[in-house]
């Protein structure tokens, strides 16, 4: 037999290692066990066993948000369907996750098809996992022939990197240990646009390539129109969005702010695309949840320059139809530029920013602002005996966050005007699943993100969301992770109540909560005993917080135990809400 140094399993693990992936989130299954065995032979790969596949997918998502690309390895059917929600979130939010799914062997499939034997975890003999995953992956490859595995694996991974969205690689269990060709070169994402120089060459040839000319015209015209508006503006504001975090495009946001020298705000999805101690940063712009500091800049703004902002309902909260008012507005995102009624297609953010800055330079642009605004003061820590409330919690946390801290924020009442107003002094230091908004994402995502050097993850999660996926704390303890989880305990699904009927939140209200929004109280700190088997390794702590003093004590403990995992129960009155929600309550 011809021998090869590589098998399908080692080919795939080599590709993952080349991408800088050192951790894979997994749940075993008999169709996948050989793959996990292969992972365990790789000294550069760390296999994390999660409590369930949904958590594994969320963890790979959190890892990818922080590290660039992540991987999860699960079994077919039961595992793949459990993970589907996590993969869907990654798809919607443009997070590159490689999803490896082990499935039955060729022999079993044939006996299923020909002899009518149904194997466990199978829905039927069709490609049922592929059908389920088709909407939430940019590539789905089923590997049934080891000889085609290299090309299939490479195609899936390149699609994942290029489109910054998940791919699935389904491997039949008889293939893992089969030989295949060795990997050639490294896999990189293909640029989503043709280079400017090539467009120019193509447009200058005879006859000119009309498509290249069309794109060049769109780039130039959008840049000129934007330049004209910016030159005229007295109070321009730059609005940084999610496109700047995708595929590491943060440098484009930086280039725009540095050259234009205007105050910038961030969208919820783009929060921390630039570190928020940047001198030109003035806060969050998110419809009704615009931060108080950003508000006057937005009110006076006569030219809004949107750099990579996606318009979603949670990004423009409470502004139906997204009315920004009668001002010049430039939106560059999703390979398009929109200025007023004009749309320019196939204009990548990079081409637009490059051309815009060149146009400004050509027109001798002088920034209207010569110096950045006064740096903000952090909110004062409330008096020590102040009972816990949303605002007391966030104002205190704001004073303790360091550039080492990476905040993973869950969706809920606390996100808007709570986590979203925290000052994050670290690029990409704030993760939130703010479009897909699947509650339960944050705790496993915090685990995933914690595999980042020089990082302490602070996870801020409502009690309702916590209940979905909190078992992953046991994985954190098992792997000695230094993660802090703050459970905002108000015994309710508060945001659901707020959106349904805000009257229980009115001053002095005795209006009962909707029964569906009331939670069974849990003894949260005790959970740490269970998840850590009574603190077996001495690295698991929990605490109850009722006052600001209690919270400051916890931070002291956290700082003294840099390598421990903390579960902190923050007791908040059920009728409390972040002050930023007052417009909704009508108080
Ligand atoms: C998987 C999933 N199920 C249900 C919802 C609907 N949902 C959105 S927020 C929320 C309540 C969150 O409650 P909690 O975590 O306690 O936070 P709070 O609103 O009290 O701050 C629910 C049920 C969702 N977004 N995702």
JSON list of C-alpha atoms in Angstrom, two decimals, residues 183-314:
[
{"chain": "A", "resi": 183, "resn": "UNK", "atom": "CA", "xyz": [-1.52, 20.28, 2.70]},
{"chain": "A", "resi": 184, "resn": "UNK", "atom": "CA", "xyz": [0.04, 22.68, 0.23]},
{"chain": "A", "resi": 185, "resn": "UNK", "atom": "CA", "xyz": [0.78, 26.22, 1.38]},
{"chain": "A", "resi": 186, "resn": "UNK", "atom": "CA", "xyz": [-1.43, 28.13, 3.78]},
{"chain": "A", "resi": 187, "resn": "UNK", "atom": "CA", "xyz": [-5.09, 29.00, 3.48]},
{"chain": "A", "resi": 188, "resn": "UNK", "atom": "CA", "xyz": [-5.98, 32.66, 3.50]},
{"chain": "A", "resi": 189, "resn": "UNK", "atom": "CA", "xyz": [-9.15, 34.62, 2.92]},
{"chain": "A", "resi": 190, "resn": "UNK", "atom": "CA", "xyz": [-9.59, 35.84, -0.62]},
{"chain": "A", "resi": 191, "resn": "UNK", "atom": "CA", "xyz": [-10.13, 39.59, -0.81]},
{"chain": "A", "resi": 192, "resn": "UNK", "atom": "CA", "xyz": [-13.80, 40.35, -1.43]},
{"chain": "A", "resi": 193, "resn": "UNK", "atom": "CA", "xyz": [-12.82, 42.91, -4.05]},
{"chain": "A", "resi": 194, "resn": "UNK", "atom": "CA", "xyz": [-10.45, 43.23, -6.99]},
{"chain": "A", "resi": 195, "resn": "UNK", "atom": "CA", "xyz": [-7.45, 45.40, -6.14]},
{"chain": "A", "resi": 196, "resn": "UNK", "atom": "CA", "xyz": [-7.61, 49.03, -7.20]},
{"chain": "A", "resi": 197, "resn": "UNK", "atom": "CA", "xyz": [-4.52, 48.63, -9.40]},
{"chain": "A", "resi": 198, "resn": "UNK", "atom": "CA", "xyz": [-6.07, 45.71, -11.26]},
{"chain": "A", "resi": 199, "resn": "UNK", "atom": "CA", "xyz": [-9.34, 47.58, -11.73]},
{"chain": "A", "resi": 200, "resn": "UNK", "atom": "CA", "xyz": [-7.33, 50.43, -13.20]},
{"chain": "A", "resi": 201, "resn": "UNK", "atom": "CA", "xyz": [-5.41, 48.15, -15.58]},
{"chain": "A", "resi": 202, "resn": "UNK", "atom": "CA", "xyz": [-8.61, 46.45, -16.71]},
{"chain": "A", "resi": 203, "resn": "UNK", "atom": "CA", "xyz": [-10.36, 49.73, -17.32]},
{"chain": "A", "resi": 204, "resn": "UNK", "atom": "CA", "xyz": [-7.43, 51.04, -19.39]},
{"chain": "A", "resi": 205, "resn": "UNK", "atom": "CA", "xyz": [-7.08, 48.06, -21.70]},
{"chain": "A", "resi": 206, "resn": "UNK", "atom": "CA", "xyz": [-8.60, 48.13, -25.19]},
{"chain": "A", "resi": 207, "resn": "UNK", "atom": "CA", "xyz": [-11.46, 47.63, -25.21]},
{"chain": "A", "resi": 208, "resn": "UNK", "atom": "CA", "xyz": [-11.85, 48.52, -21.54]},
{"chain": "A", "resi": 209, "resn": "UNK", "atom": "CA", "xyz": [-13.41, 46.00, -19.18]},
{"chain": "A", "resi": 210, "resn": "UNK", "atom": "CA", "xyz": [-16.76, 47.65, -18.59]},
{"chain": "A", "resi": 211, "resn": "UNK", "atom": "CA", "xyz": [-17.32, 45.98, -15.23]},
{"chain": "A", "resi": 212, "resn": "UNK", "atom": "CA", "xyz": [-14.00, 47.20, -13.87]},
{"chain": "A", "resi": 213, "resn": "UNK", "atom": "CA", "xyz": [-14.69, 50.68, -15.22]},
{"chain": "A", "resi": 214, "resn": "UNK", "atom": "CA", "xyz": [-18.11, 50.63, -13.60]},
{"chain": "A", "resi": 215, "resn": "UNK", "atom": "CA", "xyz": [-16.64, 49.78, -10.19]},
{"chain": "A", "resi": 216, "resn": "UNK", "atom": "CA", "xyz": [-13.93, 52.44, -10.53]},
{"chain": "A", "resi": 217, "resn": "UNK", "atom": "CA", "xyz": [-16.55, 55.03, -11.43]},
{"chain": "A", "resi": 218, "resn": "UNK", "atom": "CA", "xyz": [-18.64, 54.04, -8.41]},
{"chain": "A", "resi": 219, "resn": "UNK", "atom": "CA", "xyz": [-15.61, 54.25, -6.09]},
{"chain": "A", "resi": 220, "resn": "UNK", "atom": "CA", "xyz": [-14.60, 57.65, -7.40]},
{"chain": "A", "resi": 221, "resn": "UNK", "atom": "CA", "xyz": [-18.09, 59.12, -7.53]},
{"chain": "A", "resi": 222, "resn": "UNK", "atom": "CA", "xyz": [-18.97, 57.98, -4.01]},
{"chain": "A", "resi": 223, "resn": "UNK", "atom": "CA", "xyz": [-15.68, 59.30, -2.66]},
{"chain": "A", "resi": 224, "resn": "UNK", "atom": "CA", "xyz": [-16.12, 62.67, -4.42]},
{"chain": "A", "resi": 225, "resn": "UNK", "atom": "CA", "xyz": [-19.68, 63.08, -3.22]},
{"chain": "A", "resi": 226, "resn": "UNK", "atom": "CA", "xyz": [-18.72, 62.16, 0.35]},
{"chain": "A", "resi": 227, "resn": "UNK", "atom": "CA", "xyz": [-15.69, 64.46, 0.17]},
{"chain": "A", "resi": 228, "resn": "UNK", "atom": "CA", "xyz": [-17.86, 67.39, -0.88]},
{"chain": "A", "resi": 229, "resn": "UNK", "atom": "CA", "xyz": [-20.24, 66.84, 2.04]},
{"chain": "A", "resi": 230, "resn": "UNK", "atom": "CA", "xyz": [-17.43, 66.47, 4.56]},
{"chain": "A", "resi": 231, "resn": "UNK", "atom": "CA", "xyz": [-15.65, 69.61, 3.27]},
{"chain": "A", "resi": 232, "resn": "UNK", "atom": "CA", "xyz": [-18.87, 71.60, 3.84]},
{"chain": "A", "resi": 233, "resn": "UNK", "atom": "CA", "xyz": [-19.70, 70.13, 7.23]},
{"chain": "A", "resi": 234, "resn": "UNK", "atom": "CA", "xyz": [-19.38, 72.19, 10.37]},
{"chain": "A", "resi": 235, "resn": "UNK", "atom": "CA", "xyz": [-20.11, 69.35, 12.78]},
{"chain": "A", "resi": 236, "resn": "UNK", "atom": "CA", "xyz": [-19.23, 66.03, 11.18]},
{"chain": "A", "resi": 237, "resn": "UNK", "atom": "CA", "xyz": [-19.54, 62.87, 13.25]},
{"chain": "A", "resi": 238, "resn": "UNK", "atom": "CA", "xyz": [-18.10, 59.49, 12.27]},
{"chain": "A", "resi": 239, "resn": "UNK", "atom": "CA", "xyz": [-20.22, 56.44, 13.12]},
{"chain": "A", "resi": 240, "resn": "UNK", "atom": "CA", "xyz": [-18.19, 53.24, 13.38]},
{"chain": "A", "resi": 241, "resn": "UNK", "atom": "CA", "xyz": [-19.91, 49.92, 12.74]},
{"chain": "A", "resi": 242, "resn": "UNK", "atom": "CA", "xyz": [-19.57, 46.18, 12.69]},
{"chain": "A", "resi": 243, "resn": "UNK", "atom": "CA", "xyz": [-17.95, 45.95, 9.26]},
{"chain": "A", "resi": 244, "resn": "UNK", "atom": "CA", "xyz": [-14.84, 47.36, 10.91]},
{"chain": "A", "resi": 245, "resn": "UNK", "atom": "CA", "xyz": [-14.54, 44.33, 13.22]},
{"chain": "A", "resi": 246, "resn": "UNK", "atom": "CA", "xyz": [-15.14, 41.78, 10.47]},
{"chain": "A", "resi": 247, "resn": "UNK", "atom": "CA", "xyz": [-11.95, 40.40, 8.91]},
{"chain": "A", "resi": 248, "resn": "UNK", "atom": "CA", "xyz": [-9.86, 42.76, 11.05]},
{"chain": "A", "resi": 249, "resn": "UNK", "atom": "CA", "xyz": [-10.87, 45.93, 9.25]},
{"chain": "A", "resi": 250, "resn": "UNK", "atom": "CA", "xyz": [-10.44, 48.06, 12.39]},
{"chain": "A", "resi": 251, "resn": "UNK", "atom": "CA", "xyz": [-7.60, 49.89, 10.65]},
{"chain": "A", "resi": 252, "resn": "UNK", "atom": "CA", "xyz": [-10.11, 51.45, 8.24]},
{"chain": "A", "resi": 253, "resn": "UNK", "atom": "CA", "xyz": [-12.02, 53.02, 11.13]},
{"chain": "A", "resi": 254, "resn": "UNK", "atom": "CA", "xyz": [-8.74, 54.26, 12.52]},
{"chain": "A", "resi": 255, "resn": "UNK", "atom": "CA", "xyz": [-7.67, 55.71, 9.17]},
{"chain": "A", "resi": 256, "resn": "UNK", "atom": "CA", "xyz": [-10.97, 57.59, 8.77]},
{"chain": "A", "resi": 257, "resn": "UNK", "atom": "CA", "xyz": [-10.91, 59.04, 12.29]},
{"chain": "A", "resi": 258, "resn": "UNK", "atom": "CA", "xyz": [-7.24, 59.95, 12.14]},
{"chain": "A", "resi": 259, "resn": "UNK", "atom": "CA", "xyz": [-7.53, 61.78, 8.83]},
{"chain": "A", "resi": 260, "resn": "UNK", "atom": "CA", "xyz": [-10.93, 63.40, 9.19]},
{"chain": "A", "resi": 261, "resn": "UNK", "atom": "CA", "xyz": [-10.34, 64.29, 12.83]},
{"chain": "A", "resi": 262, "resn": "UNK", "atom": "CA", "xyz": [-13.95, 64.31, 13.86]},
{"chain": "A", "resi": 263, "resn": "UNK", "atom": "CA", "xyz": [-15.66, 62.99, 16.97]},
{"chain": "A", "resi": 264, "resn": "UNK", "atom": "CA", "xyz": [-16.74, 59.41, 16.48]},
{"chain": "A", "resi": 265, "resn": "UNK", "atom": "CA", "xyz": [-19.52, 57.34, 17.94]},
{"chain": "A", "resi": 266, "resn": "UNK", "atom": "CA", "xyz": [-19.92, 53.60, 17.73]},
{"chain": "A", "resi": 267, "resn": "UNK", "atom": "CA", "xyz": [-22.89, 51.43, 16.92]},
{"chain": "A", "resi": 268, "resn": "UNK", "atom": "CA", "xyz": [-23.80, 48.62, 19.30]},
{"chain": "A", "resi": 269, "resn": "UNK", "atom": "CA", "xyz": [-22.44, 46.07, 16.82]},
{"chain": "A", "resi": 270, "resn": "UNK", "atom": "CA", "xyz": [-19.30, 48.11, 16.23]},
{"chain": "A", "resi": 271, "resn": "UNK", "atom": "CA", "xyz": [-18.62, 48.82, 19.89]},
{"chain": "A", "resi": 272, "resn": "UNK", "atom": "CA", "xyz": [-14.88, 48.72, 20.63]},
{"chain": "A", "resi": 273, "resn": "UNK", "atom": "CA", "xyz": [-13.86, 48.43, 16.97]},
{"chain": "A", "resi": 274, "resn": "UNK", "atom": "CA", "xyz": [-11.48, 51.11, 18.24]},
{"chain": "A", "resi": 275, "resn": "UNK", "atom": "CA", "xyz": [-10.46, 51.32, 21.89]},
{"chain": "A", "resi": 276, "resn": "UNK", "atom": "CA", "xyz": [-12.81, 53.72, 23.64]},
{"chain": "A", "resi": 277, "resn": "UNK", "atom": "CA", "xyz": [-10.09, 55.75, 25.30]},
{"chain": "A", "resi": 278, "resn": "UNK", "atom": "CA", "xyz": [-9.40, 57.05, 21.79]},
{"chain": "A", "resi": 279, "resn": "UNK", "atom": "CA", "xyz": [-9.32, 60.85, 22.05]},
{"chain": "A", "resi": 280, "resn": "UNK", "atom": "CA", "xyz": [-12.04, 61.29, 19.41]},
{"chain": "A", "resi": 281, "resn": "UNK", "atom": "CA", "xyz": [-14.48, 58.76, 20.86]},
{"chain": "A", "resi": 282, "resn": "UNK", "atom": "CA", "xyz": [-17.60, 60.36, 22.31]},
{"chain": "A", "resi": 283, "resn": "UNK", "atom": "CA", "xyz": [-19.89, 57.39, 22.99]},
{"chain": "A", "resi": 284, "resn": "UNK", "atom": "CA", "xyz": [-22.59, 55.09, 21.73]},
{"chain": "A", "resi": 285, "resn": "UNK", "atom": "CA", "xyz": [-25.10, 56.02, 19.07]},
{"chain": "A", "resi": 286, "resn": "UNK", "atom": "CA", "xyz": [-28.00, 53.57, 19.20]},
{"chain": "A", "resi": 287, "resn": "UNK", "atom": "CA", "xyz": [-31.32, 55.32, 18.66]},
{"chain": "A", "resi": 288, "resn": "UNK", "atom": "CA", "xyz": [-33.04, 55.76, 22.00]},
{"chain": "A", "resi": 289, "resn": "UNK", "atom": "CA", "xyz": [-29.98, 54.26, 23.71]},
{"chain": "A", "resi": 290, "resn": "UNK", "atom": "CA", "xyz": [-27.54, 56.89, 22.56]},
{"chain": "A", "resi": 291, "resn": "UNK", "atom": "CA", "xyz": [-25.19, 57.67, 25.46]},
{"chain": "A", "resi": 292, "resn": "UNK", "atom": "CA", "xyz": [-25.66, 61.05, 27.15]},
{"chain": "A", "resi": 293, "resn": "UNK", "atom": "CA", "xyz": [-22.17, 62.13, 26.09]},
{"chain": "A", "resi": 294, "resn": "UNK", "atom": "CA", "xyz": [-22.80, 61.32, 22.42]},
{"chain": "A", "resi": 295, "resn": "UNK", "atom": "CA", "xyz": [-26.23, 62.96, 22.33]},
{"chain": "A", "resi": 296, "resn": "UNK", "atom": "CA", "xyz": [-25.18, 66.61, 21.75]},
{"chain": "A", "resi": 297, "resn": "UNK", "atom": "CA", "xyz": [-22.77, 65.54, 19.01]},
{"chain": "A", "resi": 298, "resn": "UNK", "atom": "CA", "xyz": [-25.59, 63.69, 17.28]},
{"chain": "A", "resi": 299, "resn": "UNK", "atom": "CA", "xyz": [-28.07, 66.53, 17.79]},
{"chain": "A", "resi": 300, "resn": "UNK", "atom": "CA", "xyz": [-25.68, 69.09, 16.28]},
{"chain": "A", "resi": 301, "resn": "UNK", "atom": "CA", "xyz": [-24.30, 66.80, 13.61]},
{"chain": "A", "resi": 302, "resn": "UNK", "atom": "CA", "xyz": [-24.69, 68.07, 10.03]},
{"chain": "A", "resi": 303, "resn": "UNK", "atom": "CA", "xyz": [-22.83, 65.22, 8.34]},
{"chain": "A", "resi": 304, "resn": "UNK", "atom": "CA", "xyz": [-22.92, 61.66, 9.63]},
{"chain": "A", "resi": 305, "resn": "UNK", "atom": "CA", "xyz": [-20.20, 59.48, 8.16]},
{"chain": "A", "resi": 306, "resn": "UNK", "atom": "CA", "xyz": [-21.15, 55.83, 8.63]},
{"chain": "A", "resi": 307, "resn": "UNK", "atom": "CA", "xyz": [-18.10, 53.59, 8.39]},
{"chain": "A", "resi": 308, "resn": "UNK", "atom": "CA", "xyz": [-19.17, 49.96, 8.21]},
{"chain": "A", "resi": 309, "resn": "UNK", "atom": "CA", "xyz": [-22.47, 50.40, 10.03]},
{"chain": "A", "resi": 310, "resn": "UNK", "atom": "CA", "xyz": [-25.19, 47.81, 9.46]},
{"chain": "A", "resi": 311, "resn": "UNK", "atom": "CA", "xyz": [-28.68, 49.02, 10.05]},
{"chain": "A", "resi": 312, "resn": "UNK", "atom": "CA", "xyz": [-30.47, 46.58, 12.32]},
{"chain": "A", "resi": 313, "resn": "UNK", "atom": "CA", "xyz": [-33.33, 47.23, 14.72]},
{"chain": "A", "resi": 314, "resn": "UNK", "atom": "CA", "xyz": [-31.11, 46.77, 17.78]}
]
